[in-house]
PDB file of C-alpha atoms and ligand atoms in Angstrom:
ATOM      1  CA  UNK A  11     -58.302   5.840  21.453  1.00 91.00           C
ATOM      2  CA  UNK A  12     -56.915   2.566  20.621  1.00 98.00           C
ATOM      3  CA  UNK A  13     -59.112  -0.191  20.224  1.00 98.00           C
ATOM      4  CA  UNK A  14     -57.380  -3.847  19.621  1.00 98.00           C
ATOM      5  CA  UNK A  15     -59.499  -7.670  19.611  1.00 98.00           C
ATOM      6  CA  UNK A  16     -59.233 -10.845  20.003  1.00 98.00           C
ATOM      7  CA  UNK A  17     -61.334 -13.157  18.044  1.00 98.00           C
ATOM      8  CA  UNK A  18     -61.394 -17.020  18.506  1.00 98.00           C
ATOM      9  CA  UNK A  19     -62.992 -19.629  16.449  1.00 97.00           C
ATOM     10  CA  UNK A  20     -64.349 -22.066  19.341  1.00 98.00           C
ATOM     11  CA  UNK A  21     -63.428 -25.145  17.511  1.00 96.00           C
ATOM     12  CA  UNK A  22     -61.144 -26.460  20.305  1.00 94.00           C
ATOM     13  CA  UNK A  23     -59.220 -25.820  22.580  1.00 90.00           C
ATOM     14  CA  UNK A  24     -56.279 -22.560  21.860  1.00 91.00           C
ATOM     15  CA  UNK A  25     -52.991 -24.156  20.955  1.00 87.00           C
ATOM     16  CA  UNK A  26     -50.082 -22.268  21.850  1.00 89.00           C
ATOM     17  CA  UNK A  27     -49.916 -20.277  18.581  1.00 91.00           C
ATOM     18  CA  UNK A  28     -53.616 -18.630  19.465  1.00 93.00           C
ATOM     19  CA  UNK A  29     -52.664 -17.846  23.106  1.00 94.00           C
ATOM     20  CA  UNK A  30     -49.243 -16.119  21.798  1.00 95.00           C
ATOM     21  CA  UNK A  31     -51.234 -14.616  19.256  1.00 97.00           C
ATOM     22  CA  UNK A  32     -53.762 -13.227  22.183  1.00 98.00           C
ATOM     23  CA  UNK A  33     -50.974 -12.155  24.188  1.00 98.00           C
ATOM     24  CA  UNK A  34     -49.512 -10.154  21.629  1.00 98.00           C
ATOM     25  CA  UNK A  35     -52.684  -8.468  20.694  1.00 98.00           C
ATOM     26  CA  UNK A  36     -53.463  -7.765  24.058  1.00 98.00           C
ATOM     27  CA  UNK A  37     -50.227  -6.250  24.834  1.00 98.00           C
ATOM     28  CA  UNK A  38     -50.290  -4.480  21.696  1.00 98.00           C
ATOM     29  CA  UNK A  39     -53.761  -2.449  22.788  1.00 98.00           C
ATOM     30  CA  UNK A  40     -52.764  -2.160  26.694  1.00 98.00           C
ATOM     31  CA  UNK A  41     -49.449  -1.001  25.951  1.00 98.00           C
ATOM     32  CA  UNK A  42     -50.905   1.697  24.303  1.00 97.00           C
ATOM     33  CA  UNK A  43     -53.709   2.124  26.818  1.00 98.00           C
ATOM     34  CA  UNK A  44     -55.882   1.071  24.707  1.00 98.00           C
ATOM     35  CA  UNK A  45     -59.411  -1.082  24.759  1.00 98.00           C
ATOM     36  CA  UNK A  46     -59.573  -4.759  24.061  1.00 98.00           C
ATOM     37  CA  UNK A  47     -62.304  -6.810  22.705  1.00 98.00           C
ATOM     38  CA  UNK A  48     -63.263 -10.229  22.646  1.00 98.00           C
ATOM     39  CA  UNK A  49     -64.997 -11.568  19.902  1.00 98.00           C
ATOM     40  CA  UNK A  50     -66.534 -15.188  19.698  1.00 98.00           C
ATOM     41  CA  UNK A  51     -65.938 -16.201  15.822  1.00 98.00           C
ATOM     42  CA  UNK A  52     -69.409 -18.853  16.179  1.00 98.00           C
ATOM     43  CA  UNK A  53     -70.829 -18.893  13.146  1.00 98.00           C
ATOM     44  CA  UNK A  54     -70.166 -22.135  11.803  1.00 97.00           C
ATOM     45  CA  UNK A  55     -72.737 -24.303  13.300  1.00 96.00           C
ATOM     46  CA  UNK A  56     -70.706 -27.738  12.225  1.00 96.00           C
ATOM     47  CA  UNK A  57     -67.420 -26.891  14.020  1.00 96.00           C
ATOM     48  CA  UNK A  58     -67.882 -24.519  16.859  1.00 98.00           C
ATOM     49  CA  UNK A  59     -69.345 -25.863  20.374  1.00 97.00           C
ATOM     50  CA  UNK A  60     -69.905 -23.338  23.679  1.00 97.00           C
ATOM     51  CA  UNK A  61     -67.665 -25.734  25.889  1.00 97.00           C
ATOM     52  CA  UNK A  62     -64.316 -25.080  23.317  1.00 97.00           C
ATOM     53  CA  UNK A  63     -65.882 -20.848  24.064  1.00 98.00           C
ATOM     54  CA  UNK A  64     -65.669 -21.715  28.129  1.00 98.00           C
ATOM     55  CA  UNK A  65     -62.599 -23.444  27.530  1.00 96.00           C
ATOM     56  CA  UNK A  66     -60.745 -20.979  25.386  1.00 97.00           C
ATOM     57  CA  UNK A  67     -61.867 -17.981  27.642  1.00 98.00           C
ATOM     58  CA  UNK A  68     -60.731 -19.630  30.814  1.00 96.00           C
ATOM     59  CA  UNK A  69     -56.822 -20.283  29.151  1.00 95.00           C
ATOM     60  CA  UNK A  70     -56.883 -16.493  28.450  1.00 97.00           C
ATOM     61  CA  UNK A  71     -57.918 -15.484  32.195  1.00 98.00           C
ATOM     62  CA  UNK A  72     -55.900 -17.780  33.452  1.00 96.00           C
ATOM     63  CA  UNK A  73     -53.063 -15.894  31.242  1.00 97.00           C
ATOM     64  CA  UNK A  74     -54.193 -12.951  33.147  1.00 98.00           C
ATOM     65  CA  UNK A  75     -55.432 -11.715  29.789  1.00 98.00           C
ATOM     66  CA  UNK A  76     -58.442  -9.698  30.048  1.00 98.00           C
ATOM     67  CA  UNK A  77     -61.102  -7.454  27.938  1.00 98.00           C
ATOM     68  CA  UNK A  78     -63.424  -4.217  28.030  1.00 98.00           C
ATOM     69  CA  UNK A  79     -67.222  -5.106  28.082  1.00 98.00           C
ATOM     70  CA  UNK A  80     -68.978  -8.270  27.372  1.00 98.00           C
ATOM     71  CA  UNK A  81     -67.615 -11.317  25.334  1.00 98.00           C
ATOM     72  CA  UNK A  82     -69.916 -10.582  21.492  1.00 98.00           C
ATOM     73  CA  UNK A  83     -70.847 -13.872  19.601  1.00 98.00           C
ATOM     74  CA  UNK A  84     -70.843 -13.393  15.829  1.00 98.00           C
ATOM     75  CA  UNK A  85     -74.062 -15.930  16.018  1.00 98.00           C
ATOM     76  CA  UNK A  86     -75.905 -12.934  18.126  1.00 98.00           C
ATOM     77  CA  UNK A  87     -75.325 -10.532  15.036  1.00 98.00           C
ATOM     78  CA  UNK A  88     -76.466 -12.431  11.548  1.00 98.00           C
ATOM     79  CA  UNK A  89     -78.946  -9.343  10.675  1.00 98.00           C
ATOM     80  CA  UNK A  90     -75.972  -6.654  10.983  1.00 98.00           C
ATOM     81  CA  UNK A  91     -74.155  -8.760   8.450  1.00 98.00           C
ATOM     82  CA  UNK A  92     -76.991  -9.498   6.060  1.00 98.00           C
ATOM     83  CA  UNK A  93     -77.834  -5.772   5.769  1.00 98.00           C
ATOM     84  CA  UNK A  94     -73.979  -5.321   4.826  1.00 98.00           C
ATOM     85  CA  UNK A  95     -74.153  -8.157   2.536  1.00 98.00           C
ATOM     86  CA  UNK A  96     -77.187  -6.300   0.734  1.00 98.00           C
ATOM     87  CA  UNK A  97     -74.879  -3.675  -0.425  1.00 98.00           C
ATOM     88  CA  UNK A  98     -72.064  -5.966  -2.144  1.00 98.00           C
ATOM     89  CA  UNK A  99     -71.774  -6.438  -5.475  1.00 98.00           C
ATOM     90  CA  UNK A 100     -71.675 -10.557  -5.727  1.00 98.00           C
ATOM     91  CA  UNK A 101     -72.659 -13.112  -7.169  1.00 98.00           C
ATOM     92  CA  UNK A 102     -74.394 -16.786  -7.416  1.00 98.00           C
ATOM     93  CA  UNK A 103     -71.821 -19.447  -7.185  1.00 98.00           C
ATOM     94  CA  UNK A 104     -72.974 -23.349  -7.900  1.00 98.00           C
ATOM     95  CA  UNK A 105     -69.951 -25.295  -7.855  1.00 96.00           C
ATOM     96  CA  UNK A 106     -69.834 -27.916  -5.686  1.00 94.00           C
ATOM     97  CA  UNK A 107     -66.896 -29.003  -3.487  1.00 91.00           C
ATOM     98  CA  UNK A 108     -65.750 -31.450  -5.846  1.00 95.00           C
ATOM     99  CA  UNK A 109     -65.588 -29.288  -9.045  1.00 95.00           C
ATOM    100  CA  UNK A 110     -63.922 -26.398  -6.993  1.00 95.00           C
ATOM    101  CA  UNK A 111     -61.059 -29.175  -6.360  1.00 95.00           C
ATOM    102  CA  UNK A 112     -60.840 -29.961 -10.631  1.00 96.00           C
ATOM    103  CA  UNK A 113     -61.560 -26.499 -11.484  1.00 95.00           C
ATOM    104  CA  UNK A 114     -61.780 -22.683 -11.002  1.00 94.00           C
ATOM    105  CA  UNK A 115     -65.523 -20.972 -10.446  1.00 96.00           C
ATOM    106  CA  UNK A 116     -66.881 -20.068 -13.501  1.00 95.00           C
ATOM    107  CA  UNK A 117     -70.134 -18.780 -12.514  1.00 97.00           C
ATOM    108  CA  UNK A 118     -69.667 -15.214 -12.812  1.00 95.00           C
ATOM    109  CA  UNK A 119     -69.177 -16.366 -16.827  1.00 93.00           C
ATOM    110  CA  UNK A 120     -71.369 -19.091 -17.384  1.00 94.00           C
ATOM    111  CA  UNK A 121     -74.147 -18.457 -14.633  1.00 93.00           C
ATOM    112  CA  UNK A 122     -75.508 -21.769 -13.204  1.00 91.00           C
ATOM    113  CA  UNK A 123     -79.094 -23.027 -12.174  1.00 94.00           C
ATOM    114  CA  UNK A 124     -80.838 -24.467  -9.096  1.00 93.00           C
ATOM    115  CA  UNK A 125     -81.553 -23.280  -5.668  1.00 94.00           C
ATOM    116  CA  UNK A 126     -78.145 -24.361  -4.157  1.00 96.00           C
ATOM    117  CA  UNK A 127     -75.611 -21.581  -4.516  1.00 98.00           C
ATOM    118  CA  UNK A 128     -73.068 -19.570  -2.685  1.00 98.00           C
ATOM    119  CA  UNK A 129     -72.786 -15.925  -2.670  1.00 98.00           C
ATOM    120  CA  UNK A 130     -69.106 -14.610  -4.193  1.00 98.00           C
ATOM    121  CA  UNK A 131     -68.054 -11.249  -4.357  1.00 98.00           C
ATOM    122  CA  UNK A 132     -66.918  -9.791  -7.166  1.00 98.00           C
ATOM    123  CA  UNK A 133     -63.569  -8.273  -6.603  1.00 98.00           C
ATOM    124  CA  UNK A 134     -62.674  -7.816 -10.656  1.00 96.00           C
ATOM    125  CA  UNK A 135     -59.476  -8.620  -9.432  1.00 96.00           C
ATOM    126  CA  UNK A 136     -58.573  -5.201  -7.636  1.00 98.00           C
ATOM    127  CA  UNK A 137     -55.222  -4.967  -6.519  1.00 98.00           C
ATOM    128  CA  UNK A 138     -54.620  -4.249  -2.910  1.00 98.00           C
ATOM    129  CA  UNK A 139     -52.031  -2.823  -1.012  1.00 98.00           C
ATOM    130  CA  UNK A 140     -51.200  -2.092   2.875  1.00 98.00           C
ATOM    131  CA  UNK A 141     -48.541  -1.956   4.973  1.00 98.00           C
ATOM    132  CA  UNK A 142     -48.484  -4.065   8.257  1.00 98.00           C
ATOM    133  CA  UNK A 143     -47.285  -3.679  10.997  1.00 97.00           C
ATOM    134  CA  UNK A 144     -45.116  -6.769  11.675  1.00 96.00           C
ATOM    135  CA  UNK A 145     -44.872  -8.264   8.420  1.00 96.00           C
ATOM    136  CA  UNK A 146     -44.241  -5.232   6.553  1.00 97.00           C
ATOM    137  CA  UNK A 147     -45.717  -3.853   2.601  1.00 98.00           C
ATOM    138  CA  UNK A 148     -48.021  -6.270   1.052  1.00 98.00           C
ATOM    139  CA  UNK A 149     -49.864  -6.504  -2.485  1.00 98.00           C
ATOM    140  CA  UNK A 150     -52.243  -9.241  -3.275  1.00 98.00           C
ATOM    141  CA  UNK A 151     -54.898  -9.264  -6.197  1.00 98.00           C
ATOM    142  CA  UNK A 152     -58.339 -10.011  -4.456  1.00 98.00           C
ATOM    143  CA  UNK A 153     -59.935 -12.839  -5.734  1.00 97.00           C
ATOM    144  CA  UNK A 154     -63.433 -13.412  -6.070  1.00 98.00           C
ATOM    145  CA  UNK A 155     -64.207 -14.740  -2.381  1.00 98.00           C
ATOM    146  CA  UNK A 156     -66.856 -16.259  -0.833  1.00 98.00           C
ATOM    147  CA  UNK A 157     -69.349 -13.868   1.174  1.00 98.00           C
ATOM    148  CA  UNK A 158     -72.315 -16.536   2.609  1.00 98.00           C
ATOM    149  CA  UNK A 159     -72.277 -19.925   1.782  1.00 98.00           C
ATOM    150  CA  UNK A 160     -74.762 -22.420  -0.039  1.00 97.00           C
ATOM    151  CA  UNK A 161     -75.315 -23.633   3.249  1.00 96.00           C
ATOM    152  CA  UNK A 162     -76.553 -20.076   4.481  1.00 97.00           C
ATOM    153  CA  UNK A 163     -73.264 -19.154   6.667  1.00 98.00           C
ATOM    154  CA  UNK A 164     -71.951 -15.998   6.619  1.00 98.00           C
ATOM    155  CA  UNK A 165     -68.460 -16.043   5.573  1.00 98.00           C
ATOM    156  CA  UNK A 166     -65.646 -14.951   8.326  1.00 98.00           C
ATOM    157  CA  UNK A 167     -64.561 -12.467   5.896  1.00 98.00           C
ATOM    158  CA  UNK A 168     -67.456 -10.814   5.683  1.00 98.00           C
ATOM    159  CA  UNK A 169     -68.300 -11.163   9.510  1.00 98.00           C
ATOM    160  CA  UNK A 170     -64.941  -9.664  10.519  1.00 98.00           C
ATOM    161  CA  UNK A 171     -65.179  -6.864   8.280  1.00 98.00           C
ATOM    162  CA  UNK A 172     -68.733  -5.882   9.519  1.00 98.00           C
ATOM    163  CA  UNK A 173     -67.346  -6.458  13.180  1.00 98.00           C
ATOM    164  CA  UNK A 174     -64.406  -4.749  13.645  1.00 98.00           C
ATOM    165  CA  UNK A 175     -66.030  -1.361  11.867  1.00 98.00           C
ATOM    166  CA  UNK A 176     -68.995  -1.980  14.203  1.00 98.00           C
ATOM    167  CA  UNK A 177     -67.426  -2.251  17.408  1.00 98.00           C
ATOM    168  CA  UNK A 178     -64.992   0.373  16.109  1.00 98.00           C
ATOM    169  CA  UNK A 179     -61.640  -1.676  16.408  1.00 98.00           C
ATOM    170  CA  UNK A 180     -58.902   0.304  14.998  1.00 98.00           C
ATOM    171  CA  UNK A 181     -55.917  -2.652  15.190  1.00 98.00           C
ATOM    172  CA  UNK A 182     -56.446  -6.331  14.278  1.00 98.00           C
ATOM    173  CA  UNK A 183     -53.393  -8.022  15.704  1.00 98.00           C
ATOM    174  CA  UNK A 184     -53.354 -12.043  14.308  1.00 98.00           C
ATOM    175  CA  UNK A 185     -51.455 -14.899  13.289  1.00 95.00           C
ATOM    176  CA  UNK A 186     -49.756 -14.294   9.519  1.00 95.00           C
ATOM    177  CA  UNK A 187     -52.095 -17.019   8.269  1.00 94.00           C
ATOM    178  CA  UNK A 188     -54.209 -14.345   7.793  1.00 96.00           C
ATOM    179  CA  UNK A 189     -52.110 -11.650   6.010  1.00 95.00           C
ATOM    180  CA  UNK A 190     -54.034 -12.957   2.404  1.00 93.00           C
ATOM    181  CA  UNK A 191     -57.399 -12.628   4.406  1.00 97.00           C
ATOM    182  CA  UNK A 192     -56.540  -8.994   5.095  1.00 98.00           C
ATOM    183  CA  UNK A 193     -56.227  -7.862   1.738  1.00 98.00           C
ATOM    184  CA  UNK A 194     -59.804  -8.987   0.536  1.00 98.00           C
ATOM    185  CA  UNK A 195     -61.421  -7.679   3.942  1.00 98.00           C
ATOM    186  CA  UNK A 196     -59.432  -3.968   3.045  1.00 98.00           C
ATOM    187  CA  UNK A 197     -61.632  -4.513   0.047  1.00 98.00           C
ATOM    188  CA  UNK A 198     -64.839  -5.251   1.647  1.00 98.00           C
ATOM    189  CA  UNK A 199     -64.257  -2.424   3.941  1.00 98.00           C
ATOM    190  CA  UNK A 200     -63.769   0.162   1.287  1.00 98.00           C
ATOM    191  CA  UNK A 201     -66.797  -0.928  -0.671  1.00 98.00           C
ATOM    192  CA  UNK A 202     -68.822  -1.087   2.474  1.00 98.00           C
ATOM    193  CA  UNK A 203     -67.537   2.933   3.209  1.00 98.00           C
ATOM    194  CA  UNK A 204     -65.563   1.497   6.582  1.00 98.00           C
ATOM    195  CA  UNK A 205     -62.287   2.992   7.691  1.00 98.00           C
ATOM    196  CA  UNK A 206     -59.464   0.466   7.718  1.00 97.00           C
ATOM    197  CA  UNK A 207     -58.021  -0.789  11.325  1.00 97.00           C
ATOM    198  CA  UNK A 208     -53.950  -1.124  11.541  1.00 98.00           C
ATOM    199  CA  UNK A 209     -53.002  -4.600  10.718  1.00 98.00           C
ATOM    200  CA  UNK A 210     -50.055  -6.438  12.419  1.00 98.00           C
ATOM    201  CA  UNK A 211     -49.874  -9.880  11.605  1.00 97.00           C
ATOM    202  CA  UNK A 212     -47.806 -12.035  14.300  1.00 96.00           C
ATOM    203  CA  UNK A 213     -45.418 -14.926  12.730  1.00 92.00           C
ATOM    204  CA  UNK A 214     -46.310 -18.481  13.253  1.00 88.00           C
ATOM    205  CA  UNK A 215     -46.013 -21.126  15.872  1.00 87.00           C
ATOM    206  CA  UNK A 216     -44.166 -24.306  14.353  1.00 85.00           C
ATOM    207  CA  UNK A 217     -44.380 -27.565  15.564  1.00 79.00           C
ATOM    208  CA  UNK A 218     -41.857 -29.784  16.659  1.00 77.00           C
ATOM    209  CA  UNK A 219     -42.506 -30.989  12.734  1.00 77.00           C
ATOM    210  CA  UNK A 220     -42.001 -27.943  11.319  1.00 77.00           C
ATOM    211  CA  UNK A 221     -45.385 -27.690  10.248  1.00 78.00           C
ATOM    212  CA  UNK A 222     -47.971 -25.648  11.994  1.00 76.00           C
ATOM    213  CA  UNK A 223     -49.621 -25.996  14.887  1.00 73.00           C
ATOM    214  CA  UNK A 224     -52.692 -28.302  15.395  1.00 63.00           C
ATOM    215  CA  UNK A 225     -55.201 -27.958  17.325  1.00 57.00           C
ATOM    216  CA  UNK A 226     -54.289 -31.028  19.289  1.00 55.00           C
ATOM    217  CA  UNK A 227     -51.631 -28.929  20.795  1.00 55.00           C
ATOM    218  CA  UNK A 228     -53.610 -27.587  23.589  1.00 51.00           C
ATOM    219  CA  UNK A 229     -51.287 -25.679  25.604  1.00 48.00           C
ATOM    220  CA  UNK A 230     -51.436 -27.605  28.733  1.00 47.00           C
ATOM    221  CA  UNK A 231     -49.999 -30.766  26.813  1.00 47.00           C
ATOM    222  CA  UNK A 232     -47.202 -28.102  25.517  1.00 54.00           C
ATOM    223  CA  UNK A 233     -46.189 -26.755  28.420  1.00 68.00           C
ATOM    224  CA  UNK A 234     -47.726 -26.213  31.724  1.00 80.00           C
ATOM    225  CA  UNK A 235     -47.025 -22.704  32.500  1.00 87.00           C
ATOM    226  CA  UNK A 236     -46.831 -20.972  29.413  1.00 90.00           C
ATOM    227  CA  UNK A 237     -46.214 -17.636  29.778  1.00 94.00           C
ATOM    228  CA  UNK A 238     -42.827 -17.478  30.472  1.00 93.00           C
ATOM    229  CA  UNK A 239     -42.582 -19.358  26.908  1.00 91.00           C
ATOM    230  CA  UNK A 240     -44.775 -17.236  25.139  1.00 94.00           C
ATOM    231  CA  UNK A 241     -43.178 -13.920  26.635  1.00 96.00           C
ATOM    232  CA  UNK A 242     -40.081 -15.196  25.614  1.00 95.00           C
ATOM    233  CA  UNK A 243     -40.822 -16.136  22.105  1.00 94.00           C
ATOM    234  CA  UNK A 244     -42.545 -12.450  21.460  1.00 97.00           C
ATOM    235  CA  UNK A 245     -38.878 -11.172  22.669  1.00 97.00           C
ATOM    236  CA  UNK A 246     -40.311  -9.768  26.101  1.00 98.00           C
ATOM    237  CA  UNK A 247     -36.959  -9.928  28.413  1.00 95.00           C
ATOM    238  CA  UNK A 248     -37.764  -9.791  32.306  1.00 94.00           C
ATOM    239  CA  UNK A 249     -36.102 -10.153  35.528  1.00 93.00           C
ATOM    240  CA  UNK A 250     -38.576 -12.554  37.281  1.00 94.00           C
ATOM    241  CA  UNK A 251     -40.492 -15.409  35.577  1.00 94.00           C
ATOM    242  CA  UNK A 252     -44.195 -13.417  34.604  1.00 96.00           C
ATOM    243  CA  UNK A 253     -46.867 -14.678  36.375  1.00 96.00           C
ATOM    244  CA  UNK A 254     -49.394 -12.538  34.793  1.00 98.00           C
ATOM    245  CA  UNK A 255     -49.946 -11.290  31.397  1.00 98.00           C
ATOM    246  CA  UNK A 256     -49.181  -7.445  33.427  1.00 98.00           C
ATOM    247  CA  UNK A 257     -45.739  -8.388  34.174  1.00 98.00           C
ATOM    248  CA  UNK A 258     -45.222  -8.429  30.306  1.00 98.00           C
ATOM    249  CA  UNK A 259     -46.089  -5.171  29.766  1.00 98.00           C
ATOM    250  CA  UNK A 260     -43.064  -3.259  30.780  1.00 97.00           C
ATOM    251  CA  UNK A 261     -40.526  -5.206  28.526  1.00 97.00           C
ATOM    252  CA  UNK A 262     -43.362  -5.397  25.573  1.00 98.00           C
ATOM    253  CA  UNK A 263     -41.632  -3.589  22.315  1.00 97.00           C
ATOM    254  CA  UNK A 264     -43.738  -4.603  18.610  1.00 96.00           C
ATOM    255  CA  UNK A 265     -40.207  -3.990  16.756  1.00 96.00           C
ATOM    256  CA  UNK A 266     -38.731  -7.282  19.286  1.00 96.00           C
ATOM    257  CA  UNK A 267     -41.002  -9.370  18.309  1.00 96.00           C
ATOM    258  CA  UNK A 268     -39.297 -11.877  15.853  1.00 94.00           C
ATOM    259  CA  UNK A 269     -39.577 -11.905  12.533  1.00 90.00           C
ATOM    260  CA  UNK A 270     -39.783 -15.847  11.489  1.00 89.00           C
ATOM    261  CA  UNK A 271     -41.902 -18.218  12.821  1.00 88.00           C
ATOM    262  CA  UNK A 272     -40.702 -19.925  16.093  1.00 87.00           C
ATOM    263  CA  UNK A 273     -40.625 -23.162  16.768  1.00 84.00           C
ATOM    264  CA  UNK A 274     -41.047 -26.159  19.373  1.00 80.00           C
ATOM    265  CA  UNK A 275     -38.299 -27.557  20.375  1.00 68.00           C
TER     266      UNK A 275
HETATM  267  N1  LIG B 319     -61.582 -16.298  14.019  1.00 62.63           N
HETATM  268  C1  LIG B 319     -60.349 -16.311  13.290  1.00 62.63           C
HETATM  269  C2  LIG B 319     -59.525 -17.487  13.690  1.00 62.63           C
HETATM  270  O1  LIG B 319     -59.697 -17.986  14.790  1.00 62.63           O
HETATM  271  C3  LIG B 319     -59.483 -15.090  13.526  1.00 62.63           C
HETATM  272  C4  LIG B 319     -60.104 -13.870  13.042  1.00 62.63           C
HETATM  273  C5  LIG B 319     -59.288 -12.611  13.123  1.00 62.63           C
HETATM  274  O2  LIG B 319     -58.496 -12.435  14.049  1.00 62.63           O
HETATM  275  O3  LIG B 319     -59.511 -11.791  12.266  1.00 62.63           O
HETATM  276  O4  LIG B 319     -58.704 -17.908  12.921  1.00 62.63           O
END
């Protein structure tokens, strides 16, 4: 059985790139009749608030987009990815901010002092390679990432990882910004002993500007009914304007979905 997610960051509200990107994963798992998940991404205390979480789930039901079982907040599950955490091989970092900017870390090297450190994990610059979906065979060298911060916040990298094998998702469909992401949490996964989902990475929404999307494009300011748009721009033909995620289903092929990003006009 197919399992696919959806996993937000509530730090405002879901521009038109996240919503396209929800679409597609959920009519990536339902195609396939299989289960979709949502997944609050909450764990950093200084940028996510429960109103952007009520906001962002209303814009998906009102897409008609919907999910199997109850919404799971990554704050709710801190032990599960402490205990993973345990078994890592990393290491302290104590750069600051500001020397990060000048310099490389050079902790794993020349060690460092004081109670104020990250946690990196020590990829000795493994090559990885996987094939997705969308965006086709990819090869990055993993470098040595940050697994919990000096602040004590798990990193998303880690979280995901520890997520998706424990609620036993076996396709992560997201935006491309993420394709570099993917290839340190393969890594994580094999040195935790987790299988690896299937990875399709959806192409960018561009602004207007070319650049991508802010957050400050809240999809109501874009456009008022968006699905027609966003069917459209995942290369979903139909006879009648959808009203409903559903009516997306039928014409819903992964090899139409364009290839470069697409932007506002
Ligand atoms: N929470 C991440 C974000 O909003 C996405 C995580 C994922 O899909 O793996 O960018």
């Amino acid at each position: 059985m197919l399992t696919g997610r959806f996993a937000p960051s509530p730090t405002g509200p879901l521009h038109l790139g996240s919503l396209r990107t929800a679409l597609a994963a959920w009519l990536f798992a339902r195609k396939a009749g299989g289960e979709f998940l949502l997944r609050v991404e909450d764990l950093d205390p200084s940028r996510c608030k429960p109103i952007f979480e009520t906001e962002q789930l209303q814009a998906l039901r009102a897409l008609g987009i919907d999910w199997d079982g109850p919404v799971v907040r990554q704050s709710d599950r801190l032990s599960l990815y402490a205990a993973a955490l345990a078994k890592l091989p990393v290491y302290r970092c104590y750069c600051t901010r500001a020397e990060l900017a000048q310099r490389p870390c050079n902790c794993r090297q020349l060690g460092g002092s004081g109670d104020r450190f990250a946690l990196r994990f020590d990829a000795r610059g493994t090559r990885i390679r996987f094939q997705d979906v969308l965006a086709g065979p990819q090869s990055f060298e993993v470098d040595d990432f940050i697994v919990r911060r000096a602040d004590g916040v798990f990193s998303y990298q880690l979280a995901v990882v520890v997520d998706d094998f424990q609620q036993e998702v076996t396709q992560v469909v997201r935006g491309a910004d993420l394709l570099d992401s993917t290839a340190r949490q393969i890594l994580l996964a094999r040195t935790l002993g987790y299988p690896v989902a299937q990875f399709a990475h959806v192409p960018l929404v561009m602004g207007p500007d070319g650049k991508r999307l802010a957050k400050r494009y809240g999809a109501s300011t874009v456009l008022e009914d968006p699905l027609p748009w966003l069917g459209a721009s995942l290369g979903i033909e139909t006879d009648e304007q959808p009203k409903t995620a559903a009516d997306l289903l039928e014409g819903f092929a992964p090899d139409a979905i364009p290839e470069q990003p697409v932007s506002l006009a």
